Amino acid sequence: MALRTHFNQSVKSELKTLVRHTREAVEAGDKDKAIAALRIASRKLDVAVSCIVTDAVGTLFAKISLLLEEVEG
């Protein structure tokens, strides 16, 4: 497997984990933990977009927006 492919897969896996942590904190009702997890996830998603880890830039921004709504709501 090419080095870049391996890197992209690891970053995508990390992003999924961070999104899951944010959703779990929202479901548990822990707003402070959800906000902290959202900050981390948002930064990592922005880095992934800048590194062009994924072609679905619009999808990533939509995901950030939906997570923000979940945390605030």
PDB file of C-alpha atoms in Angstrom:
ATOM      1  CA  MET A   1       0.000   0.000   0.000  1.00  0.00           C
ATOM      2  CA  ALA A   2       1.299   3.430  -0.874  1.00  0.00           C
ATOM      3  CA  LEU A   3       2.424   5.677   1.950  1.00  0.00           C
ATOM      4  CA  ARG A   4      -0.046   8.421   1.055  1.00  0.00           C
ATOM      5  CA  THR A   5      -2.952   5.965   0.968  1.00  0.00           C
ATOM      6  CA  HIS A   6      -2.027   4.662   4.401  1.00  0.00           C
ATOM      7  CA  PHE A   7      -1.788   8.241   5.730  1.00  0.00           C
ATOM      8  CA  ASN A   8      -5.179   9.178   4.286  1.00  0.00           C
ATOM      9  CA  GLN A   9      -6.833   6.103   5.771  1.00  0.00           C
ATOM     10  CA  SER A  10      -5.393   6.785   9.209  1.00  0.00           C
ATOM     11  CA  VAL A  11      -6.546  10.416   9.128  1.00  0.00           C
ATOM     12  CA  LYS A  12     -10.058   9.404   8.030  1.00  0.00           C
ATOM     13  CA  SER A  13     -10.211   6.854  10.832  1.00  0.00           C
ATOM     14  CA  GLU A  14      -9.139   9.472  13.362  1.00  0.00           C
ATOM     15  CA  LEU A  15     -11.790  11.884  12.058  1.00  0.00           C
ATOM     16  CA  LYS A  16     -14.525   9.275  12.450  1.00  0.00           C
ATOM     17  CA  THR A  17     -13.387   8.626  16.019  1.00  0.00           C
ATOM     18  CA  LEU A  18     -13.422  12.331  16.891  1.00  0.00           C
ATOM     19  CA  VAL A  19     -16.904  12.763  15.429  1.00  0.00           C
ATOM     20  CA  ARG A  20     -18.082   9.738  17.417  1.00  0.00           C
ATOM     21  CA  HIS A  21     -16.627  11.186  20.643  1.00  0.00           C
ATOM     22  CA  THR A  22     -18.477  14.451  20.019  1.00  0.00           C
ATOM     23  CA  ARG A  23     -21.781  12.666  19.392  1.00  0.00           C
ATOM     24  CA  GLU A  24     -21.333  10.485  22.471  1.00  0.00           C
ATOM     25  CA  ALA A  25     -20.770  13.571  24.647  1.00  0.00           C
ATOM     26  CA  VAL A  26     -23.900  15.209  23.189  1.00  0.00           C
ATOM     27  CA  GLU A  27     -25.978  12.083  23.842  1.00  0.00           C
ATOM     28  CA  ALA A  28     -24.651  11.902  27.402  1.00  0.00           C
ATOM     29  CA  GLY A  29     -25.734  15.515  27.959  1.00  0.00           C
ATOM     30  CA  ASP A  30     -22.225  16.711  28.838  1.00  0.00           C
ATOM     31  CA  LYS A  31     -22.124  20.043  27.024  1.00  0.00           C
ATOM     32  CA  ASP A  32     -18.624  21.049  28.183  1.00  0.00           C
ATOM     33  CA  LYS A  33     -17.125  17.773  27.020  1.00  0.00           C
ATOM     34  CA  ALA A  34     -19.075  18.019  23.749  1.00  0.00           C
ATOM     35  CA  ILE A  35     -17.741  21.516  23.069  1.00  0.00           C
ATOM     36  CA  ALA A  36     -14.168  20.424  23.788  1.00  0.00           C
ATOM     37  CA  ALA A  37     -14.547  17.390  21.517  1.00  0.00           C
ATOM     38  CA  LEU A  38     -16.097  19.559  18.806  1.00  0.00           C
ATOM     39  CA  ARG A  39     -13.153  21.965  18.910  1.00  0.00           C
ATOM     40  CA  ILE A  40     -10.703  19.132  18.407  1.00  0.00           C
ATOM     41  CA  ALA A  41     -12.794  17.517  15.667  1.00  0.00           C
ATOM     42  CA  SER A  42     -13.253  20.831  13.875  1.00  0.00           C
ATOM     43  CA  ARG A  43      -9.517  21.547  13.837  1.00  0.00           C
ATOM     44  CA  LYS A  44      -8.696  18.065  12.572  1.00  0.00           C
ATOM     45  CA  LEU A  45     -11.384  18.297   9.874  1.00  0.00           C
ATOM     46  CA  ASP A  46      -9.934  21.629   8.732  1.00  0.00           C
ATOM     47  CA  VAL A  47      -6.454  20.100   8.540  1.00  0.00           C
ATOM     48  CA  ALA A  48      -7.815  17.141   6.580  1.00  0.00           C
ATOM     49  CA  VAL A  49      -9.387  19.517   4.071  1.00  0.00           C
ATOM     50  CA  SER A  50      -6.176  21.517   3.713  1.00  0.00           C
ATOM     51  CA  CYS A  51      -4.146  18.324   3.172  1.00  0.00           C
ATOM     52  CA  ILE A  52      -6.743  17.091   0.672  1.00  0.00           C
ATOM     53  CA  VAL A  53      -7.157  13.819   2.531  1.00  0.00           C
ATOM     54  CA  THR A  54     -10.633  13.593   1.093  1.00  0.00           C
ATOM     55  CA  ASP A  55     -12.322  15.026  -1.973  1.00  0.00           C
ATOM     56  CA  ALA A  56     -15.598  15.614  -0.163  1.00  0.00           C
ATOM     57  CA  VAL A  57     -14.802  19.098   1.174  1.00  0.00           C
ATOM     58  CA  GLY A  58     -18.452  20.120   1.225  1.00  0.00           C
ATOM     59  CA  THR A  59     -19.345  16.978   3.134  1.00  0.00           C
ATOM     60  CA  LEU A  60     -16.765  17.733   5.814  1.00  0.00           C
ATOM     61  CA  PHE A  61     -18.013  21.281   6.274  1.00  0.00           C
ATOM     62  CA  ALA A  62     -21.576  19.974   6.475  1.00  0.00           C
ATOM     63  CA  LYS A  63     -20.451  17.494   9.123  1.00  0.00           C
ATOM     64  CA  ILE A  64     -18.895  20.291  11.201  1.00  0.00           C
ATOM     65  CA  SER A  65     -22.107  22.309  10.870  1.00  0.00           C
ATOM     66  CA  LEU A  66     -24.286  19.378  11.948  1.00  0.00           C
ATOM     67  CA  LEU A  67     -22.056  18.648  14.940  1.00  0.00           C
ATOM     68  CA  LEU A  68     -22.231  22.287  15.971  1.00  0.00           C
ATOM     69  CA  GLU A  69     -26.035  22.190  15.819  1.00  0.00           C
ATOM     70  CA  GLU A  70     -26.085  19.009  17.913  1.00  0.00           C
ATOM     71  CA  VAL A  71     -23.836  20.561  20.558  1.00  0.00           C
ATOM     72  CA  GLU A  72     -25.797  23.817  20.723  1.00  0.00           C
ATOM     73  CA  GLY A  73     -29.218  22.181  20.556  1.00  0.00           C
TER      74      GLY A  73
END
